[in-house]
PDB file of C-alpha atoms in Angstrom:
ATOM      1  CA  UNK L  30      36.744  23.700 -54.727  1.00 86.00           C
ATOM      2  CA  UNK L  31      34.975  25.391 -52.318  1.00 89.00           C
ATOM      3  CA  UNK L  32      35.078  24.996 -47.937  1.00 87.00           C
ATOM      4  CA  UNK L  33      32.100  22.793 -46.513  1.00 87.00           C
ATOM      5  CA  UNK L  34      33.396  22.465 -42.939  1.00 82.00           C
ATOM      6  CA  UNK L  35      36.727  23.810 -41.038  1.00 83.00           C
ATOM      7  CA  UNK L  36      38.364  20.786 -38.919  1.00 79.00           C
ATOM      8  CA  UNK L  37      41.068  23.140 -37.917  1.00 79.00           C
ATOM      9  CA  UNK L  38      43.184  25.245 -39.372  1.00 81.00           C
ATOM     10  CA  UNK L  39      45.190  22.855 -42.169  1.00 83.00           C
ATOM     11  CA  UNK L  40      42.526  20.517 -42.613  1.00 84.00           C
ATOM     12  CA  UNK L  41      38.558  21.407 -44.566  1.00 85.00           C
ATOM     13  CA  UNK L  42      36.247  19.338 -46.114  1.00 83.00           C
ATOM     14  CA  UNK L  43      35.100  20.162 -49.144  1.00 88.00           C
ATOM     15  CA  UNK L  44      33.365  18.425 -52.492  1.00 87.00           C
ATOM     16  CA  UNK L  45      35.379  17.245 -55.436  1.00 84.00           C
ATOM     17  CA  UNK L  46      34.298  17.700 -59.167  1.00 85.00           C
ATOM     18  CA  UNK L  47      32.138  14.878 -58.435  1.00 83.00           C
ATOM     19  CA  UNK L  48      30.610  16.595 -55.369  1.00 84.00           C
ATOM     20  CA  UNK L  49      31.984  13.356 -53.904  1.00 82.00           C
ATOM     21  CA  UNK L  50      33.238  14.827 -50.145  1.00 81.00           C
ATOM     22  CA  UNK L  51      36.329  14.967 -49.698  1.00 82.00           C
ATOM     23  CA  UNK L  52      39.153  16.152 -46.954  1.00 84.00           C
ATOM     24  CA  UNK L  53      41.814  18.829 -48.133  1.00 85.00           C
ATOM     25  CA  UNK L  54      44.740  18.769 -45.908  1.00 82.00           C
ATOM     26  CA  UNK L  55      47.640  21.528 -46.301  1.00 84.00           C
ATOM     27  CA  UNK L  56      49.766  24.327 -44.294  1.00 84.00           C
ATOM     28  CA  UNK L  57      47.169  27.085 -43.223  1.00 85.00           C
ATOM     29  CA  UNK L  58      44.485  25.944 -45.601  1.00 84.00           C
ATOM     30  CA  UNK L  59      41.842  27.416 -43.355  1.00 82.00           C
ATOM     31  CA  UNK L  60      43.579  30.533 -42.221  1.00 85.00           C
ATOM     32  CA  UNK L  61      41.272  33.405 -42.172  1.00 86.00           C
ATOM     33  CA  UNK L  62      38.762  31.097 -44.492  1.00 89.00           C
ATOM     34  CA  UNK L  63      35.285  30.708 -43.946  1.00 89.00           C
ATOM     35  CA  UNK L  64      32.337  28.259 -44.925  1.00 91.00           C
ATOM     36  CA  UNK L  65      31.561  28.780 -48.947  1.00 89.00           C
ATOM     37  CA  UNK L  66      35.166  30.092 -49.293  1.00 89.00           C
ATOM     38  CA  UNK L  67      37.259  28.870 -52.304  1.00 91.00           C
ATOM     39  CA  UNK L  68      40.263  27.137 -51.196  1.00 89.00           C
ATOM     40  CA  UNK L  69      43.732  28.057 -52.936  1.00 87.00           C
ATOM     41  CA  UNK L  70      44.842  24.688 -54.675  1.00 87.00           C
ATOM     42  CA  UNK L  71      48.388  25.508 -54.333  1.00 88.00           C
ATOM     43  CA  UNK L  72      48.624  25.060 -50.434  1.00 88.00           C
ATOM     44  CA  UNK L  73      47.029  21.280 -51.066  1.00 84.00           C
ATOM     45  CA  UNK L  74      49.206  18.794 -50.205  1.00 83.00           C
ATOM     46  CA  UNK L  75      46.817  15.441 -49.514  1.00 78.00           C
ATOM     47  CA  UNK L  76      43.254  15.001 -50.800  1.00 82.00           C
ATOM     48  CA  UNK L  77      41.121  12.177 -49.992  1.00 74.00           C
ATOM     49  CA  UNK L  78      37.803  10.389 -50.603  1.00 76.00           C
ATOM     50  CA  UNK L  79      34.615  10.091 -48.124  1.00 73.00           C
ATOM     51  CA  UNK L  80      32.150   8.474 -48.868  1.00 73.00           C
ATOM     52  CA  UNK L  81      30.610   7.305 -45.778  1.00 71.00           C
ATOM     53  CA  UNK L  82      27.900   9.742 -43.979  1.00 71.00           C
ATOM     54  CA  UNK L  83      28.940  11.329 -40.570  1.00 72.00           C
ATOM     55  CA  UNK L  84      32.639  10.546 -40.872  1.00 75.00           C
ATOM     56  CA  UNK L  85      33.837  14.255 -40.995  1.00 73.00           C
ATOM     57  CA  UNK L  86      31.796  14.961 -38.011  1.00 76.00           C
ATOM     58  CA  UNK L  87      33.763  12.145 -36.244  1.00 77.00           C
ATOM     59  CA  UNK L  88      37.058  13.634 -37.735  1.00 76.00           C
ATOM     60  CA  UNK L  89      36.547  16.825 -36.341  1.00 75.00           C
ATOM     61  CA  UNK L  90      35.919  16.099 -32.705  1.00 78.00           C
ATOM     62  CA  UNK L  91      38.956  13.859 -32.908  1.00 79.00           C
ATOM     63  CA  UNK L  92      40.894  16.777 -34.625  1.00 77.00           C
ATOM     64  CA  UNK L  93      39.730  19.073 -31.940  1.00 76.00           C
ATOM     65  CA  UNK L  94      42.537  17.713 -29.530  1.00 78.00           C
ATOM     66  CA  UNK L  95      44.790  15.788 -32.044  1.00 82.00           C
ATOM     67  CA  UNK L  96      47.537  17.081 -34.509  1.00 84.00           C
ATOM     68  CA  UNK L  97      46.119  16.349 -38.290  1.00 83.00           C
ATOM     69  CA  UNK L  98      50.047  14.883 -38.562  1.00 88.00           C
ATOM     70  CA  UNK L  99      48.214  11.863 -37.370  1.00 92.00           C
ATOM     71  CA  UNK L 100      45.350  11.870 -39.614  1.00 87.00           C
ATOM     72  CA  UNK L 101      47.881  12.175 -42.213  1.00 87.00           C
ATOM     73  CA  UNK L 102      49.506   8.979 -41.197  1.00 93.00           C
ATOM     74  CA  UNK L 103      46.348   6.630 -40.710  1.00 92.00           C
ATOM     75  CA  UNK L 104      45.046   8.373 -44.312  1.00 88.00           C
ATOM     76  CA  UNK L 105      48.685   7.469 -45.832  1.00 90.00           C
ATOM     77  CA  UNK L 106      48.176   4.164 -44.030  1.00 95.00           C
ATOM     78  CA  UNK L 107      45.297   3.293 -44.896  1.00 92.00           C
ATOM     79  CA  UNK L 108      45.897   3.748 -48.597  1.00 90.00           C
ATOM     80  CA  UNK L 109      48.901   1.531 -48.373  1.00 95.00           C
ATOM     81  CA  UNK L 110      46.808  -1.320 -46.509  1.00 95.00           C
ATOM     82  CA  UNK L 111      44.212  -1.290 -48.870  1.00 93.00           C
ATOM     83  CA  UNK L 112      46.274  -2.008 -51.792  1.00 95.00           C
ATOM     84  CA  UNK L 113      47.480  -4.968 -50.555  1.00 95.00           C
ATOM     85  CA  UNK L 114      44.812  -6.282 -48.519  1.00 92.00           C
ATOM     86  CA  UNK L 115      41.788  -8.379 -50.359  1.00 85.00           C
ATOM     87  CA  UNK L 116      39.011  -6.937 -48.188  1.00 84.00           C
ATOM     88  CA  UNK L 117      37.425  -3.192 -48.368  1.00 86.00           C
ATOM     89  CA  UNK L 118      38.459  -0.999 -45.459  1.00 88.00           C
ATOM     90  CA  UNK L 119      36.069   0.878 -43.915  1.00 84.00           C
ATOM     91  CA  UNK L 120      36.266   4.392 -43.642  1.00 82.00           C
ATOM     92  CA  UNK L 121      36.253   4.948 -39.629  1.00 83.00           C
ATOM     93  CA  UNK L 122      39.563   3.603 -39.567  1.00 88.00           C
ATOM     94  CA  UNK L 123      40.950   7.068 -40.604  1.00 87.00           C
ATOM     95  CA  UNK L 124      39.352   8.188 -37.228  1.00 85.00           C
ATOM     96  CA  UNK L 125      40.105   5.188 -35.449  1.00 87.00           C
ATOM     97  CA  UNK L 126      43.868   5.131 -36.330  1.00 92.00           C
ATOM     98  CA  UNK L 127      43.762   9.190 -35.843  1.00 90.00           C
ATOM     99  CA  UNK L 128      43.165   8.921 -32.563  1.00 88.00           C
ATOM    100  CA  UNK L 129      44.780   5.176 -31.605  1.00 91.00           C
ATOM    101  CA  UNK L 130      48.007   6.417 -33.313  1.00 94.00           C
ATOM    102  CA  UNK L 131      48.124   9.793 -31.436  1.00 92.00           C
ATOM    103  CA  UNK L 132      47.586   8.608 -28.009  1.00 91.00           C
ATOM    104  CA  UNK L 133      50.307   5.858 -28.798  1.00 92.00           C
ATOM    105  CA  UNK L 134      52.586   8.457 -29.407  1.00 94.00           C
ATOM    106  CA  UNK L 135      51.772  10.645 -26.695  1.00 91.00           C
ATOM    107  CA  UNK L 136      51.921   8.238 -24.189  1.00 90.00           C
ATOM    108  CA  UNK L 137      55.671   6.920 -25.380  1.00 92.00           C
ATOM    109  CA  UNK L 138      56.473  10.157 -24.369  1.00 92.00           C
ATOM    110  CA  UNK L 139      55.477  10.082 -21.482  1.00 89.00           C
ATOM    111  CA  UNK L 140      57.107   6.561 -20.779  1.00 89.00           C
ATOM    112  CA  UNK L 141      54.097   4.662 -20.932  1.00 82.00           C
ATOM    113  CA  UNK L 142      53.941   1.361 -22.782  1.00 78.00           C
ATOM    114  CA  UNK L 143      51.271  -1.073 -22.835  1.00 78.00           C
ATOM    115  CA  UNK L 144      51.285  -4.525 -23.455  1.00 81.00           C
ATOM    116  CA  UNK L 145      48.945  -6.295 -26.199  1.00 81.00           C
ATOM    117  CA  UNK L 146      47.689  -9.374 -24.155  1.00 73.00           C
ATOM    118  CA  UNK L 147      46.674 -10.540 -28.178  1.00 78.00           C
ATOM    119  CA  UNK L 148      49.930  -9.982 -29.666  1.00 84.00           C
ATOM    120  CA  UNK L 149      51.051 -13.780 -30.382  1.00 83.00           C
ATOM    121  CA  UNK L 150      47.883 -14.540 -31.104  1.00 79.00           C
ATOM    122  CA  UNK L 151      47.601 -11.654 -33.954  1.00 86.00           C
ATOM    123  CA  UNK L 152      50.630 -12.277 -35.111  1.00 87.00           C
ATOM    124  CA  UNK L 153      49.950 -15.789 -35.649  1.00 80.00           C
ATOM    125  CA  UNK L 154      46.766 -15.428 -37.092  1.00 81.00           C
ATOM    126  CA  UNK L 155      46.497 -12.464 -38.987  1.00 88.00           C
ATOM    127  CA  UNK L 156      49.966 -12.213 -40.376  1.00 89.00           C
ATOM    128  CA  UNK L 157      49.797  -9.717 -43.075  1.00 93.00           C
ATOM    129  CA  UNK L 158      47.686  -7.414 -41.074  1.00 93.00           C
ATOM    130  CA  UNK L 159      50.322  -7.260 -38.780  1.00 95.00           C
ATOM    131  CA  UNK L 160      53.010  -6.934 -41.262  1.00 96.00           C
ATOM    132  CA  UNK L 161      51.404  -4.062 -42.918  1.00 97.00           C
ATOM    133  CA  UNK L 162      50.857  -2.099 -39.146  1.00 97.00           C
ATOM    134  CA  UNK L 163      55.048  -2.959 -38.799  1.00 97.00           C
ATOM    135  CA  UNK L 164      54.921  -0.613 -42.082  1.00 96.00           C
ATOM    136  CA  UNK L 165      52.917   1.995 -40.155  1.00 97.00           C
ATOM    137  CA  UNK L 166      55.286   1.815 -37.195  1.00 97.00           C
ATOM    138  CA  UNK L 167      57.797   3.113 -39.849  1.00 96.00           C
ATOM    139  CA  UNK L 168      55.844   5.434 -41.291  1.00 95.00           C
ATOM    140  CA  UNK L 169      55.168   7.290 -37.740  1.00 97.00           C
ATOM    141  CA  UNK L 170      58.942   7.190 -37.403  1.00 97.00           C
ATOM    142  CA  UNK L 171      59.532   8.764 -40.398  1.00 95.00           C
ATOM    143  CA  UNK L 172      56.903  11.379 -39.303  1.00 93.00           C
ATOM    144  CA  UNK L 173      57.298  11.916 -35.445  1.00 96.00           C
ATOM    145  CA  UNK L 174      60.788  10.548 -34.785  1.00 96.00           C
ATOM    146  CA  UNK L 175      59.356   7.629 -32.293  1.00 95.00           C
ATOM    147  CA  UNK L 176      59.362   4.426 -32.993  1.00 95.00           C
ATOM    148  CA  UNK L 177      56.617   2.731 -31.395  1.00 95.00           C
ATOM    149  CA  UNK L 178      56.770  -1.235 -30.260  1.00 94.00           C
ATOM    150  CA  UNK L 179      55.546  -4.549 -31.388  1.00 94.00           C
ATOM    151  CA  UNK L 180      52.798  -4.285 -29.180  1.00 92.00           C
ATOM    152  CA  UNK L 181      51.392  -1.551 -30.633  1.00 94.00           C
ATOM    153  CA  UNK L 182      51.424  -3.189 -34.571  1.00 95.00           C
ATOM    154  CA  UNK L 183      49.392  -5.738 -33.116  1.00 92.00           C
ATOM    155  CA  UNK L 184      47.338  -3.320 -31.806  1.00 91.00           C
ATOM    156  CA  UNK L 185      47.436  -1.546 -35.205  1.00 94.00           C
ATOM    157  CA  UNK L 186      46.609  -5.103 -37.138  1.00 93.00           C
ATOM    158  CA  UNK L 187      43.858  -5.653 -35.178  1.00 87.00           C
ATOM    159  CA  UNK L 188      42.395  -2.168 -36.296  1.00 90.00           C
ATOM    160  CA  UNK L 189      42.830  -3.663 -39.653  1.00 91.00           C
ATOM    161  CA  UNK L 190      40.969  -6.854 -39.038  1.00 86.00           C
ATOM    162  CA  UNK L 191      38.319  -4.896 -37.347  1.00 80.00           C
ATOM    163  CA  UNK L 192      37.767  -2.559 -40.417  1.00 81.00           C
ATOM    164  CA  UNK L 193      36.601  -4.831 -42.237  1.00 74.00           C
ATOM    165  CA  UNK L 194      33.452  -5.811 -39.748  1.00 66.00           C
ATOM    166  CA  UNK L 195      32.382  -1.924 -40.458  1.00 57.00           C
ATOM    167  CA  UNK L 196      32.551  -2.129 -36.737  1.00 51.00           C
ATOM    168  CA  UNK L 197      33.820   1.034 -34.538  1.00 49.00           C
ATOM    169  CA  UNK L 198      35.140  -1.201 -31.514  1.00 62.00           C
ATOM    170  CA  UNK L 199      38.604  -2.829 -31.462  1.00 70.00           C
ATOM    171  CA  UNK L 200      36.552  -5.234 -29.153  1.00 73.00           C
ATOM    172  CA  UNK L 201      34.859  -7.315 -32.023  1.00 76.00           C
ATOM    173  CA  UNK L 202      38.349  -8.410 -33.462  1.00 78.00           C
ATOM    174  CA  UNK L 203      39.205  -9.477 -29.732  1.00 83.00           C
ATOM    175  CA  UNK L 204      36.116 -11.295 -29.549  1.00 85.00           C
ATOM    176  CA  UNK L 205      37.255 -13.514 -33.086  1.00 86.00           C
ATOM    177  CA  UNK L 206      40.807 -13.602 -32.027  1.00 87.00           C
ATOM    178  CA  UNK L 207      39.483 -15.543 -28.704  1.00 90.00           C
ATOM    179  CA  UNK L 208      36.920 -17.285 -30.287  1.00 92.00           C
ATOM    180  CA  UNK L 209      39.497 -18.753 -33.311  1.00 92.00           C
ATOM    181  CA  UNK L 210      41.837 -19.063 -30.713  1.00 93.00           C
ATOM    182  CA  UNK L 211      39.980 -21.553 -28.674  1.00 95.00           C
ATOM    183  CA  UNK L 212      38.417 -23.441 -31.321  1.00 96.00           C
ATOM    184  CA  UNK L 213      42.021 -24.718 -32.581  1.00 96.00           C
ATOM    185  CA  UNK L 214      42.981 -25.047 -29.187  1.00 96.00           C
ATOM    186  CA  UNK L 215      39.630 -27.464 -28.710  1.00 97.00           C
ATOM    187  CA  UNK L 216      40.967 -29.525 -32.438  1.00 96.00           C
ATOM    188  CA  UNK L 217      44.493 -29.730 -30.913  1.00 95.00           C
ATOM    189  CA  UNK L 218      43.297 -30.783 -27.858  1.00 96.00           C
ATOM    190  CA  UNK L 219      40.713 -33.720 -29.308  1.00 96.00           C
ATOM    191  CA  UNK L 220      43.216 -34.909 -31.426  1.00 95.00           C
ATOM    192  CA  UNK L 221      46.222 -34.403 -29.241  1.00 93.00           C
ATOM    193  CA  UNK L 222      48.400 -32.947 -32.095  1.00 92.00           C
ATOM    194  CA  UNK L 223      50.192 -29.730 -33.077  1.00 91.00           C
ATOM    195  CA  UNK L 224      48.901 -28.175 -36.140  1.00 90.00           C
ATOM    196  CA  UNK L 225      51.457 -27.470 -39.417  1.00 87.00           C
ATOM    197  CA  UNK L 226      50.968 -23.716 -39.201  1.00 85.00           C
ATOM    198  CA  UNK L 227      52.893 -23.883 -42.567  1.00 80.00           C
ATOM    199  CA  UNK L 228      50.193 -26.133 -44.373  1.00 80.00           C
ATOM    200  CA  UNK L 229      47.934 -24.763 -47.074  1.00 73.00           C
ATOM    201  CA  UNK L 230      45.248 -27.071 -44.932  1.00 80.00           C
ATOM    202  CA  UNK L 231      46.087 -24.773 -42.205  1.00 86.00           C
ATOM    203  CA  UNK L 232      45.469 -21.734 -43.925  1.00 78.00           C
ATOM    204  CA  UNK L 233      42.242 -22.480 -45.209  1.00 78.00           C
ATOM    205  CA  UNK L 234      41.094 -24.055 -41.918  1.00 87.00           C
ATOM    206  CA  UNK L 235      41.858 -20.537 -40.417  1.00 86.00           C
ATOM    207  CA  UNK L 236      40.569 -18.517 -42.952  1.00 76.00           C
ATOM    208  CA  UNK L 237      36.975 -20.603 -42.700  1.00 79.00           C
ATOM    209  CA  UNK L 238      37.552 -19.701 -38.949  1.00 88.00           C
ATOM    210  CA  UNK L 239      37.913 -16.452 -39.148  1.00 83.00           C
ATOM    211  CA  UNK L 240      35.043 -15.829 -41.330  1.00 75.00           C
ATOM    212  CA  UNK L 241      32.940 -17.898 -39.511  1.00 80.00           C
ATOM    213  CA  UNK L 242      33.807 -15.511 -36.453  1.00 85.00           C
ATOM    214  CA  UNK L 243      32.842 -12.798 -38.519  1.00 80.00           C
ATOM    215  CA  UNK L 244      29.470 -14.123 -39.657  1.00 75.00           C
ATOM    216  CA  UNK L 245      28.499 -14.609 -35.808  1.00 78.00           C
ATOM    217  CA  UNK L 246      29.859 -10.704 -35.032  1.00 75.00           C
ATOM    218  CA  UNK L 247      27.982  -9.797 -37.502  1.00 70.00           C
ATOM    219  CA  UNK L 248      25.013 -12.074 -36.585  1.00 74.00           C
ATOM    220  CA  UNK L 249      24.587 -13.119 -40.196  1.00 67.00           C
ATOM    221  CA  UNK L 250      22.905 -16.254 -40.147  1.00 68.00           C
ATOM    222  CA  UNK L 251      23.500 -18.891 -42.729  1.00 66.00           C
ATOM    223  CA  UNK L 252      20.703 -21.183 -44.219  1.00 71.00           C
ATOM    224  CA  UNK L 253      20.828 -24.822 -43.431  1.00 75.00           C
ATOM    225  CA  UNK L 254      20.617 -26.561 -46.839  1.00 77.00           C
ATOM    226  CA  UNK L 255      22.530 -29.602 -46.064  1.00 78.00           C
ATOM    227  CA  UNK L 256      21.826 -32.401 -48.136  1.00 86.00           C
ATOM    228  CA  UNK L 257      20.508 -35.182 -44.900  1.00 89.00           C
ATOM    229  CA  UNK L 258      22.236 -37.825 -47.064  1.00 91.00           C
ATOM    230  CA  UNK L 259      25.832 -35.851 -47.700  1.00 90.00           C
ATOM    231  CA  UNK L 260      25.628 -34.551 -43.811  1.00 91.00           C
ATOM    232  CA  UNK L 261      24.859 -38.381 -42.294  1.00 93.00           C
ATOM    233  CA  UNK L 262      28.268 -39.508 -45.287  1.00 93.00           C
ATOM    234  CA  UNK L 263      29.946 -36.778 -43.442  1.00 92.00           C
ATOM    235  CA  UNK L 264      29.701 -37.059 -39.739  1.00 93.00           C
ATOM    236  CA  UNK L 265      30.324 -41.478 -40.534  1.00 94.00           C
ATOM    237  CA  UNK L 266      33.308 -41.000 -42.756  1.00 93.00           C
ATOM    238  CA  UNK L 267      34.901 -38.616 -40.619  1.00 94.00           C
ATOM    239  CA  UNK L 268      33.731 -40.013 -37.321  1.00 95.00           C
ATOM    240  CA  UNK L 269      36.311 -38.384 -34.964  1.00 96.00           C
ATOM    241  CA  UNK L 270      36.310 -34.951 -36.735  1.00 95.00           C
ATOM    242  CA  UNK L 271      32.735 -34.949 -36.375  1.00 96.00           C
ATOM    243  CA  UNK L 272      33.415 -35.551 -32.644  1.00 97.00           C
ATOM    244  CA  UNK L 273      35.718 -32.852 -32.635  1.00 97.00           C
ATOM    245  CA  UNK L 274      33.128 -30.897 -34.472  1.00 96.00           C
ATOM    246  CA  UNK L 275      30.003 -31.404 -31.640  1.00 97.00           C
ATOM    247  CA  UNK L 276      32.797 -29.952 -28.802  1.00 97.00           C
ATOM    248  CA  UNK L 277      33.261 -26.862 -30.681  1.00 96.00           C
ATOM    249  CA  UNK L 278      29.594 -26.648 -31.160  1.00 95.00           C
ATOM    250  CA  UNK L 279      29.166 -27.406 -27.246  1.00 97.00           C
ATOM    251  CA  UNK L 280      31.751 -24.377 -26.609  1.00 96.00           C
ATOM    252  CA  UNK L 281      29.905 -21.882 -29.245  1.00 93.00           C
ATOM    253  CA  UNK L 282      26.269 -22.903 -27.838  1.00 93.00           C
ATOM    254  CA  UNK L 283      27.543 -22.301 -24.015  1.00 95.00           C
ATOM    255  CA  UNK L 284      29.741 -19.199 -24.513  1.00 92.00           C
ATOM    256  CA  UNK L 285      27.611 -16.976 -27.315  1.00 88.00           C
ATOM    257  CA  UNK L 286      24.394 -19.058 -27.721  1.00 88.00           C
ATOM    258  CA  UNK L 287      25.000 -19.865 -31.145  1.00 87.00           C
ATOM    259  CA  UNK L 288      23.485 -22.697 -32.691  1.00 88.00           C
ATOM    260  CA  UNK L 289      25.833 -24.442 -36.089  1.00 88.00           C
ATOM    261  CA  UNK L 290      23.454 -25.303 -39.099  1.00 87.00           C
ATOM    262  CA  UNK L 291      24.417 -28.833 -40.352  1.00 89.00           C
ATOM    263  CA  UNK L 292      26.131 -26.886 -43.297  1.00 85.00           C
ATOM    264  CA  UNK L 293      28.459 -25.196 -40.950  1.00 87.00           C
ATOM    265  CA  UNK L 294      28.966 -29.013 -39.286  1.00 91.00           C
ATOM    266  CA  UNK L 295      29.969 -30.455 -42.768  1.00 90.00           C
ATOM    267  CA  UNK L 296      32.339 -27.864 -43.211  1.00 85.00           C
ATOM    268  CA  UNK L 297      33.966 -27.411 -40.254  1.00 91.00           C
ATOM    269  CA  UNK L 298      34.574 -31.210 -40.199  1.00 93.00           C
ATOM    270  CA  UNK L 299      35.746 -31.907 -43.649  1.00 89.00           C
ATOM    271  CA  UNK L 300      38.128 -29.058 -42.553  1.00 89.00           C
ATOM    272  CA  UNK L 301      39.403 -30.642 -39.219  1.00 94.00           C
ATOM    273  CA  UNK L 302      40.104 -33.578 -41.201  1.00 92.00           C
ATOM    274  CA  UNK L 303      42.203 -31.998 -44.011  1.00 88.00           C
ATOM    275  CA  UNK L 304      43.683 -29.907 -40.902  1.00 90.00           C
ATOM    276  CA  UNK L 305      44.673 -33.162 -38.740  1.00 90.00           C
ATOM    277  CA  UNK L 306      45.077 -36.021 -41.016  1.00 82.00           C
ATOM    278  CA  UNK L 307      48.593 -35.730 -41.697  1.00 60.00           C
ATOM    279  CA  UNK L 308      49.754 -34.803 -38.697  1.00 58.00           C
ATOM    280  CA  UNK L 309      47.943 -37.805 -37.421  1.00 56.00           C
ATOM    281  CA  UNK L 310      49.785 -40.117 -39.257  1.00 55.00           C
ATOM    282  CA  UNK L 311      52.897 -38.502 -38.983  1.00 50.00           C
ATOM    283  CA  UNK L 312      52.433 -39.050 -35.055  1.00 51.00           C
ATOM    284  CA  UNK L 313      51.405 -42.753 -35.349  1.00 48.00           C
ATOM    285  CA  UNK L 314      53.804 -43.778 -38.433  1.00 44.00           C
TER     286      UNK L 314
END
C-alpha cells in the first residue's frame, strides 16, 4: 500500500488491494513520506472505504484546519449509523460531520452554545436518527472529554437524514422537517384532533411524508397513473380526507410550486384516513 495524497501528517490516502481508495489514518503515518511512498502497515490504526470521486479533496481542505481526531469520530460514526439505519449513507458525511463535530467542540470551549430551533421537531420525527447522534455525543466524550448538548444530536440527526438526499446542505433536511411539519399540522388542524404518535398508522403516515419531502428535494417527479375510476372511489369514500388532502395541496402549490399527481392524492388521503379515523371516533364516542 502505497501514498496517493498526504492530508496531514497521520492521515494519506492510498488504494487498497482492490485499488478501491481508501484513507489510512495512524500516529505519524506521513512523517517524512512522500507521494508513491510505501506506507508501514504497523502504524495503521483505521482504514476506510471511498468510493465517491472528489471526497479526499474535500477531506483535505477540511483537515487543513481540523484535528483528524474528528474525522476519526464521524468515520467511527458513521460506521455505527449505517449498521443500523435502512438507508445508504452518503459519503460527504465523513466531511460534513468532520467539520460540524469540530466546530461544536471548539465552540463549547469557548462557552458558546447554540440552540437547534428543529430540535422537537427532529426528535419527534426522526427518532432513531437522533438516537444514534445521542451515541455520537458519547463517542466525542469518550474522545475529547466534552460532552456536547441535546441540541447538537439534533443537529447531528439531521446530518443523518440529510445523507441520505446525497445532498451537501443541512438546509434540505430543514426544508422536509418544515414541510412534514406543517402538513400534519394542516391534518390536525382540518380534523381538529391530536394524532396517536404511538400508532403504526402514524408511522406510516410519516414515513410516506417524509419520502414524499424527499421526492420534491430531489425534484423526482412521479407519473400520474391513477386509475380515474379508483381516484373518483377515493376522493367520495373518504370525502373529508380528500378535503384535507386539496389544503395540503393548496399549501405545497403556494409555498414550492408543486403540483400532486392524482396518485399522490389517493395516497395521501387513504393515509389521512387510516391516520384520523380512530382518533375521530374516540373524540365523538
Amino acid at each position: 500500500m502505497r501514498v496517493s495524497k498526504i492530508l496531514n501528517n497521520n492521515v494519506v490516502i492510498s488504494h487498497n488491494e482492490l485499488n478501491q481508495q481508501v484513507i489510512v489514518m495512524g500516529n505519524g503515518l506521513a512523517f517524512q513520506k512522500k507521494v508513491g511512498d510505501e506506507i508501514d502497515k504497523s502504524k495503521i490504526k483505521k482504514t476506510f472505504v471511498l468510493q465517491t470521486k472528489g471526497i479526499s479533496d474535500k477531506l483535505a481542505k477540511v483537515l487543513m484546519n481540523t484535528s483528524e481526531i474528528y474525522l476519526n469520530i464521524a468515520a467511527q460514526f458513521y460506521e455505527y449509523a449505517q449498521s443500523k439505519l435502512s438507508y445508504k449513507l452518503d459519503e460527504y458525511l465523513y466531511i460534513a460531520l468532520t467539520d460540524h463535530i469540530s466546530f461544536a467542540v471548539s465552540r463549547y470551549k469557548k462557552g458558546v452554545e447554540l440552540k437547534n430551533p428543529l430540535s422537537w421537531e427532529i426528535r419527534k420525527y426522526y427518532k432513531l436518527e437522533f438516537q444514534l447522534a445521542l451515541k455520537c455525543l458519547e463517542v466525542i466524550e469518550k474522545k475529547t472529554g466534552v460532552r456536547l448538548g441535546e441540541d447538537e444530536a439534533a443537529s447531528i440527526a439531521l446530518h443523518l437524514v440529510n445523507s441520505q438526499l446525497s445532498g451537501q446542505n443541512v438546509t434540505n433536511a430543514v426544508q422536509i422537517t418544515e414541510m412534514v411539519d406543517t402538513i400534519l399540522s394542516i391534518v390536525k388542524f382540518h380534523f381538529k384532533v391530536e394524532l396517536d404518535e404511538e400508532s403504526v398508522n402514524y408511522e406510516r403516515f410519516l414515513t410516506h411524508l417524509r419520502f414524499f419531502a424527499i421526492r420534491f428535494i430531489r425534484n423526482e417527479k412521479l407519473e400520474d397513473t391513477a386509475d380515474p375510476f379508483l381516484y373518483n372511489q377515493i376522493k367520495e369514500t373518504y370525502t373529508e380526507s380528500y378535503q384535507c388532502t386539496e389544503k395540503i395541496a393548496t399549501y405545497l402549490k403556494n409555498n414550492f410550486d408543486l403540483d400532486l399527481t392524482k396518485d399522490e392524492e389517493i395516497y395521501l388521503t387513504v393515509h389521512i384516513n387510516r391516520v384520523t379515523d380512530r382518533q375521530q371516533k374516540e373524540t365523538s364516542s
